[in-house]
C-alpha cells in the first residue's frame, strides 16, 4: 500500500469506521447530483422513509437531458420533462441547492462544481457519474458511484469503499505546440489499457502536469475512468489555490487562509511511496486521436493505425471489429479521415480555455461545407464568459452552431445526436459504439484545437499543419 | 432469483452463497455500459422494465427486427448465469446496466475481469461478479453453447464455478464475498447505524464549519 500520498491522507481524514464487510465507511464532503442517476435513489429513500442526511453538503444540477437549443418548459421531449420535474421535486423536498437553467449557473455537473468553488482540495466528492474523477484535479478524492450508493450517501452522508492502490503517473518535460492535456490522457490510456487502472487511483504529476492550468488538469483527471481507474488526482498547488480564490462557495479572508493551509497539507509528501510509478515523456507527444471504439485505441495523428495482428492477443478481436466499424485500414494514418460532424463540448473539454484554444484555430477560417459543427459550452457561465470575449462570434462567423450548456452530443440523450453512420470529430471522452446517439455513428476523440481543425478541413487534420490564415487588415 | 429482484433492494438483506442456473455467454472484451443499456433508455425515473432493453442495439436492427444475439437466442431464455470476458461493464456508472441484466434474468456474472463501478453496482443488487482465468472463462462459454440446458453453479462462498464434471477456481473480491455470504450488503442500514461517528468525523474536517 502507498504511504504519504494525498489519497491516504484524505482517506484517513474521512474514514468513519470499518464495516463488517471489511470496507471503510467514508464521510462524503460533497455530493453532486444530476437528473439521470438520482431519481431511483430518491425513490429508494422514500420507500424506507429516510431523509437526506446532509442536504447542505449536496448540490444538484441538470445536464444530461437538457435541450441545448430551445430550453423553454415544458421540454418538447416528454421523457426529459418528466426527469427534470422529478429532479425539481426531489431537490425541493430535500432542500438541496439546485443550479437549474434559470439561475444562470446550470451546466455539466463536473464543470459547475469547480466553477462555483464547491470542489476543493482535501475533500471526498462523489456523484452518480463515472466522470466524477474530474474533481480530482483539485486534489480531492473524487469518484463515481452507482444509484444504490447514491441512496447510501443521501441517507447517511457516507459511502462504503475499499482502499485502492496508488499509481503515480509522471509526465516529464513540456508539451509541444498544438499538444494538449487531452493528448496526454489519451496516451496514458493507450499505454496502460482501458482496464490498466482497475484497482488503482491515479496520481498525475511531473513538470508537464504542474505547468497545466486547472482546465487542463480537469481534462486529464476526467478520463481516468476510461483507463479503468475510478479516481485520479493532481496534488494541489498555487495554481489550484488561485483558481479557487473568490469563487462563490469559497470563503474569503482568514477562513480562506486556514483552508488553504489544509489544502496544502493534503498534497503527497515528497518521499511518498507508491504502489506503481509510470513515466511518460511529455516532450514526445503529438496530437492524438482515436481510431477505434474504445478510448485506448488511439494513435498520434501522423502515426500509422496498428494492424490488429500486431497488438497483444487479447486486444485483436476488439481491434478488428473496431476497425470495421470505423472503416479504417491498418497502416493508414488518421490524418485525412473524413468527418461529417464536429462536436466541441463535454465535461472533458468545454471550459473557457478549451473554447479559447479552439477559437484561435477557427478565427479567420470557415467550417468545411460538408461538416455540421457545434459548440456546446460546459456551463451557462462558460457560455457567458465566452460571449463576453466574443468567442461566440468567432465560432458562428465560421459556421459553427453556438448552443446552450449541457452534455449534448457527448452521449446523445437530447436531440443532439449523430445520424446514421456519420463520422464525428469530438472533444468528448467516449467513442463507444452508439455513444453519440446512432449505433452506426463513428466517433474520433481528440483535443479542442484538433476538433476545430477537423471542422474547417472536413477531415482529421494535424492542427500544427494548417495553412496560416492570411492577415486581415483592421 | 436475486433477493432484490423487485428492485426495492430494501429490507433485510438475504445471503447469496451460491447462484445456480443455466448460462448465457456474451463474448468480447471491453463490453461497455452503453452497449449493455444504450443512453436513450436512461430517460426513466424507475428501473422497472429495463430488462427488455438489455443489449438493445446489438439485439435489434434499425426496424427493431431481432438480430442474432445470445439474449435473443431461444436456447438461452431463462438463463441466470452470464459468462463474459475481460473488463466487462466499463464506461459509465449507470446502475441501469446491472439493473437491466438483472431484470432480464441474470443473477450472477462470471468473467475474466470487471470494471469496478459495474462490480460495485452489481453487489448493491446482490449479483456476484466472479472472476476466473481467461481459458476457464472461454471453456465455460463453450460449454454453455453446447449445453444450454445445463446448470452452472456459481459458489460464492467456496470461490468456485461448477458445471458438468468441471470445477474451476474462481475468485470473489473479499468485501463482496463477505457482503454476499454474510448478507451484509445493505450498506444504508450498516452505515446508518453509525450516525454519531459520522457527525464527529464531519465536525473534525476543516471545511465543514460553514
Ligand atoms: S458531458 Fe458526457 S461524460 Fe460528461 S457528464 Fe455529461 S454525459 Fe457524462
mmCIF file of C-alpha atoms in Angstrom, chain A residues 13-17 19-23 25-29 36-37 39-40 44 47-48 50 54 57 65 77 79-80 82-83 86 120 122-124 127-130 144-149 151-152 155-160 162 164 194-195 197-200 225-226 228 230 259 262 293-294 313-315 318 411 413-414 430 432-435 439-440, chain B residues 7-11 28-30 32-35 38-47 50 56-58 60-62 67 86-87 90-96 99 112-117 120-121 123-125 134 173-176 178-179 182 184-195 197-202 204-210:
data_model
loop_
_atom_site.group_PDB
_atom_site.id
_atom_site.type_symbol
_atom_site.label_atom_id
_atom_site.label_comp_id
_atom_site.label_asym_id
_atom_site.label_seq_id
_atom_site.Cartn_x
_atom_site.Cartn_y
_atom_site.Cartn_z
ATOM 1 C CA UNK A 13 -9.405 12.180 7.430
ATOM 2 C CA UNK A 14 -12.749 10.923 6.116
ATOM 3 C CA UNK A 15 -12.784 7.338 7.383
ATOM 4 C CA UNK A 16 -15.572 6.910 9.947
ATOM 5 C CA UNK A 17 -15.203 3.259 10.780
ATOM 6 C CA UNK A 19 -17.786 -2.098 8.219
ATOM 7 C CA UNK A 20 -18.423 -5.827 8.728
ATOM 8 C CA UNK A 21 -17.713 -6.288 5.013
ATOM 9 C CA UNK A 22 -14.163 -5.076 5.537
ATOM 10 C CA UNK A 23 -14.945 -1.901 3.612
ATOM 11 C CA UNK A 25 -17.257 3.882 5.788
ATOM 12 C CA UNK A 26 -16.104 7.186 4.304
ATOM 13 C CA UNK A 27 -17.678 10.545 5.001
ATOM 14 C CA UNK A 28 -18.588 12.415 1.830
ATOM 15 C CA UNK A 29 -17.673 16.105 1.775
ATOM 16 C CA UNK A 36 -30.214 10.657 -14.681
ATOM 17 C CA UNK A 37 -28.852 8.592 -11.821
ATOM 18 C CA UNK A 39 -34.404 9.639 -9.203
ATOM 19 C CA UNK A 40 -34.289 5.948 -8.334
ATOM 20 C CA UNK A 44 -35.448 4.132 -2.513
ATOM 21 C CA UNK A 47 -39.566 3.688 0.322
ATOM 22 C CA UNK A 48 -37.591 3.406 3.513
ATOM 23 C CA UNK A 50 -35.442 8.160 5.223
ATOM 24 C CA UNK A 54 -26.664 16.312 4.813
ATOM 25 C CA UNK A 57 -23.308 19.050 1.507
ATOM 26 C CA UNK A 65 -31.199 15.649 -20.813
ATOM 27 C CA UNK A 77 -39.264 15.653 -25.145
ATOM 28 C CA UNK A 79 -39.289 11.908 -21.027
ATOM 29 C CA UNK A 80 -36.801 14.737 -20.496
ATOM 30 C CA UNK A 82 -40.508 14.113 -16.633
ATOM 31 C CA UNK A 83 -36.911 13.672 -15.449
ATOM 32 C CA UNK A 86 -38.721 14.636 -10.857
ATOM 33 C CA UNK A 120 -11.962 21.927 -3.056
ATOM 34 C CA UNK A 122 -8.783 17.542 0.538
ATOM 35 C CA UNK A 123 -12.465 16.744 0.127
ATOM 36 C CA UNK A 124 -14.156 13.485 -0.674
ATOM 37 C CA UNK A 127 -21.551 11.788 -7.871
ATOM 38 C CA UNK A 128 -23.591 9.181 -9.679
ATOM 39 C CA UNK A 129 -21.414 9.641 -12.711
ATOM 40 C CA UNK A 130 -18.204 7.948 -13.735
ATOM 41 C CA UNK A 144 -18.259 7.942 -9.475
ATOM 42 C CA UNK A 145 -20.861 5.844 -7.693
ATOM 43 C CA UNK A 146 -23.932 3.828 -8.625
ATOM 44 C CA UNK A 147 -27.514 4.547 -7.709
ATOM 45 C CA UNK A 148 -27.573 2.322 -4.616
ATOM 46 C CA UNK A 149 -24.550 4.206 -3.349
ATOM 47 C CA UNK A 151 -29.024 6.254 -1.798
ATOM 48 C CA UNK A 152 -26.352 5.494 0.828
ATOM 49 C CA UNK A 155 -29.309 8.655 3.670
ATOM 50 C CA UNK A 156 -26.057 8.563 5.646
ATOM 51 C CA UNK A 157 -23.623 11.096 4.178
ATOM 52 C CA UNK A 158 -21.217 8.222 3.566
ATOM 53 C CA UNK A 159 -20.063 5.622 1.064
ATOM 54 C CA UNK A 160 -18.727 2.132 1.704
ATOM 55 C CA UNK A 162 -12.364 -0.493 -0.231
ATOM 56 C CA UNK A 164 -7.108 1.043 -3.524
ATOM 57 C CA UNK A 194 -8.692 0.626 -20.696
ATOM 58 C CA UNK A 195 -8.534 -1.716 -17.705
ATOM 59 C CA UNK A 197 -6.254 1.272 -13.781
ATOM 60 C CA UNK A 198 -8.636 -1.231 -12.205
ATOM 61 C CA UNK A 199 -7.770 -1.362 -8.510
ATOM 62 C CA UNK A 200 -5.781 1.874 -8.723
ATOM 63 C CA UNK A 225 -12.178 6.091 -15.683
ATOM 64 C CA UNK A 226 -11.520 5.482 -19.374
ATOM 65 C CA UNK A 228 -10.169 1.834 -15.591
ATOM 66 C CA UNK A 230 -12.053 5.072 -10.539
ATOM 67 C CA UNK A 259 -8.482 26.374 4.420
ATOM 68 C CA UNK A 262 -5.389 22.400 4.993
ATOM 69 C CA UNK A 293 -14.265 2.267 -30.430
ATOM 70 C CA UNK A 294 -12.545 2.395 -27.055
ATOM 71 C CA UNK A 313 -3.536 -11.261 -28.312
ATOM 72 C CA UNK A 314 -6.399 -10.165 -26.092
ATOM 73 C CA UNK A 315 -6.792 -6.864 -27.983
ATOM 74 C CA UNK A 318 -11.801 -5.858 -30.389
ATOM 75 C CA UNK A 411 -23.962 10.860 -25.112
ATOM 76 C CA UNK A 413 -29.624 11.862 -24.609
ATOM 77 C CA UNK A 414 -31.132 15.023 -26.015
ATOM 78 C CA UNK A 430 -16.048 8.124 -25.127
ATOM 79 C CA UNK A 432 -18.097 3.600 -27.756
ATOM 80 C CA UNK A 433 -20.352 2.292 -30.489
ATOM 81 C CA UNK A 434 -23.683 4.095 -30.212
ATOM 82 C CA UNK A 435 -22.408 6.604 -27.664
ATOM 83 C CA UNK A 439 -25.242 2.868 -33.424
ATOM 84 C CA UNK A 440 -23.682 3.234 -36.862
ATOM 85 C CA UNK B 7 -35.805 -3.654 -7.327
ATOM 86 C CA UNK B 8 -36.695 -2.337 -3.919
ATOM 87 C CA UNK B 9 -33.381 -3.587 -2.587
ATOM 88 C CA UNK B 10 -34.709 -2.551 0.731
ATOM 89 C CA UNK B 11 -35.393 -4.617 3.780
ATOM 90 C CA UNK B 28 -15.938 -9.736 -26.210
ATOM 91 C CA UNK B 29 -13.555 -7.643 -24.142
ATOM 92 C CA UNK B 30 -14.383 -4.112 -23.003
ATOM 93 C CA UNK B 32 -19.229 -1.115 -22.075
ATOM 94 C CA UNK B 33 -22.336 0.036 -20.265
ATOM 95 C CA UNK B 34 -23.527 1.931 -23.354
ATOM 96 C CA UNK B 35 -23.766 -1.469 -25.043
ATOM 97 C CA UNK B 38 -27.926 2.489 -24.506
ATOM 98 C CA UNK B 39 -28.290 6.017 -23.105
ATOM 99 C CA UNK B 40 -31.680 6.683 -24.629
ATOM 100 C CA UNK B 41 -33.173 4.096 -22.288
ATOM 101 C CA UNK B 42 -31.893 6.031 -19.295
ATOM 102 C CA UNK B 43 -34.655 8.585 -19.671
ATOM 103 C CA UNK B 44 -36.656 6.917 -16.948
ATOM 104 C CA UNK B 45 -37.336 7.624 -13.309
ATOM 105 C CA UNK B 46 -37.604 3.968 -12.259
ATOM 106 C CA UNK B 47 -35.662 0.852 -13.229
ATOM 107 C CA UNK B 50 -35.321 -2.122 -18.274
ATOM 108 C CA UNK B 56 -30.754 -3.481 -27.221
ATOM 109 C CA UNK B 57 -28.670 -2.061 -30.057
ATOM 110 C CA UNK B 58 -26.953 -5.394 -30.564
ATOM 111 C CA UNK B 60 -32.324 -5.318 -32.666
ATOM 112 C CA UNK B 61 -31.794 -3.753 -36.072
ATOM 113 C CA UNK B 62 -32.977 -0.424 -37.377
ATOM 114 C CA UNK B 67 -30.654 -9.768 -34.696
ATOM 115 C CA UNK B 86 -12.367 -9.048 -19.842
ATOM 116 C CA UNK B 87 -13.186 -5.578 -18.494
ATOM 117 C CA UNK B 90 -16.559 -0.473 -18.417
ATOM 118 C CA UNK B 91 -17.724 3.048 -19.094
ATOM 119 C CA UNK B 92 -20.454 4.907 -17.317
ATOM 120 C CA UNK B 93 -21.504 4.425 -13.708
ATOM 121 C CA UNK B 94 -25.122 3.830 -14.696
ATOM 122 C CA UNK B 95 -26.695 1.297 -12.375
ATOM 123 C CA UNK B 96 -29.200 0.895 -15.180
ATOM 124 C CA UNK B 99 -30.497 -3.414 -13.353
ATOM 125 C CA UNK B 112 -12.181 -12.633 -16.710
ATOM 126 C CA UNK B 113 -12.389 -9.145 -15.169
ATOM 127 C CA UNK B 114 -14.906 -6.406 -14.414
ATOM 128 C CA UNK B 115 -14.894 -2.644 -14.325
ATOM 129 C CA UNK B 116 -15.016 -1.577 -10.689
ATOM 130 C CA UNK B 117 -18.067 0.639 -10.644
ATOM 131 C CA UNK B 120 -19.955 -2.388 -7.120
ATOM 132 C CA UNK B 121 -23.327 -1.714 -8.707
ATOM 133 C CA UNK B 123 -23.044 -6.014 -5.455
ATOM 134 C CA UNK B 124 -25.601 -3.444 -4.410
ATOM 135 C CA UNK B 125 -28.175 -5.624 -6.178
ATOM 136 C CA UNK B 134 -9.253 -16.478 -19.373
ATOM 137 C CA UNK B 173 -13.393 -9.822 -4.141
ATOM 138 C CA UNK B 174 -13.083 -10.089 -0.335
ATOM 139 C CA UNK B 175 -15.563 -7.438 0.617
ATOM 140 C CA UNK B 176 -18.009 -8.690 -1.977
ATOM 141 C CA UNK B 178 -18.292 -11.245 2.874
ATOM 142 C CA UNK B 179 -21.171 -8.978 1.961
ATOM 143 C CA UNK B 182 -22.966 -12.912 5.400
ATOM 144 C CA UNK B 184 -24.428 -7.614 4.803
ATOM 145 C CA UNK B 185 -24.708 -5.617 1.624
ATOM 146 C CA UNK B 186 -27.388 -3.303 2.853
ATOM 147 C CA UNK B 187 -24.857 -0.550 3.307
ATOM 148 C CA UNK B 188 -27.519 2.051 4.015
ATOM 149 C CA UNK B 189 -28.524 0.215 7.176
ATOM 150 C CA UNK B 190 -24.944 -0.641 8.127
ATOM 151 C CA UNK B 191 -23.728 2.914 7.806
ATOM 152 C CA UNK B 192 -26.904 4.494 9.119
ATOM 153 C CA UNK B 193 -26.219 2.815 12.447
ATOM 154 C CA UNK B 194 -23.066 4.907 12.854
ATOM 155 C CA UNK B 195 -24.662 8.317 12.561
ATOM 156 C CA UNK B 197 -19.495 8.801 14.480
ATOM 157 C CA UNK B 198 -20.328 10.306 11.107
ATOM 158 C CA UNK B 199 -21.230 13.599 12.730
ATOM 159 C CA UNK B 200 -17.976 13.518 14.669
ATOM 160 C CA UNK B 201 -15.941 12.855 11.535
ATOM 161 C CA UNK B 202 -17.769 15.618 9.721
ATOM 162 C CA UNK B 204 -13.407 17.209 12.570
ATOM 163 C CA UNK B 205 -12.923 18.339 8.963
ATOM 164 C CA UNK B 206 -11.570 21.834 8.351
ATOM 165 C CA UNK B 207 -14.055 22.616 5.606
ATOM 166 C CA UNK B 208 -17.339 21.752 7.256
ATOM 167 C CA UNK B 209 -17.844 24.629 9.674
ATOM 168 C CA UNK B 210 -19.911 26.700 7.308
#
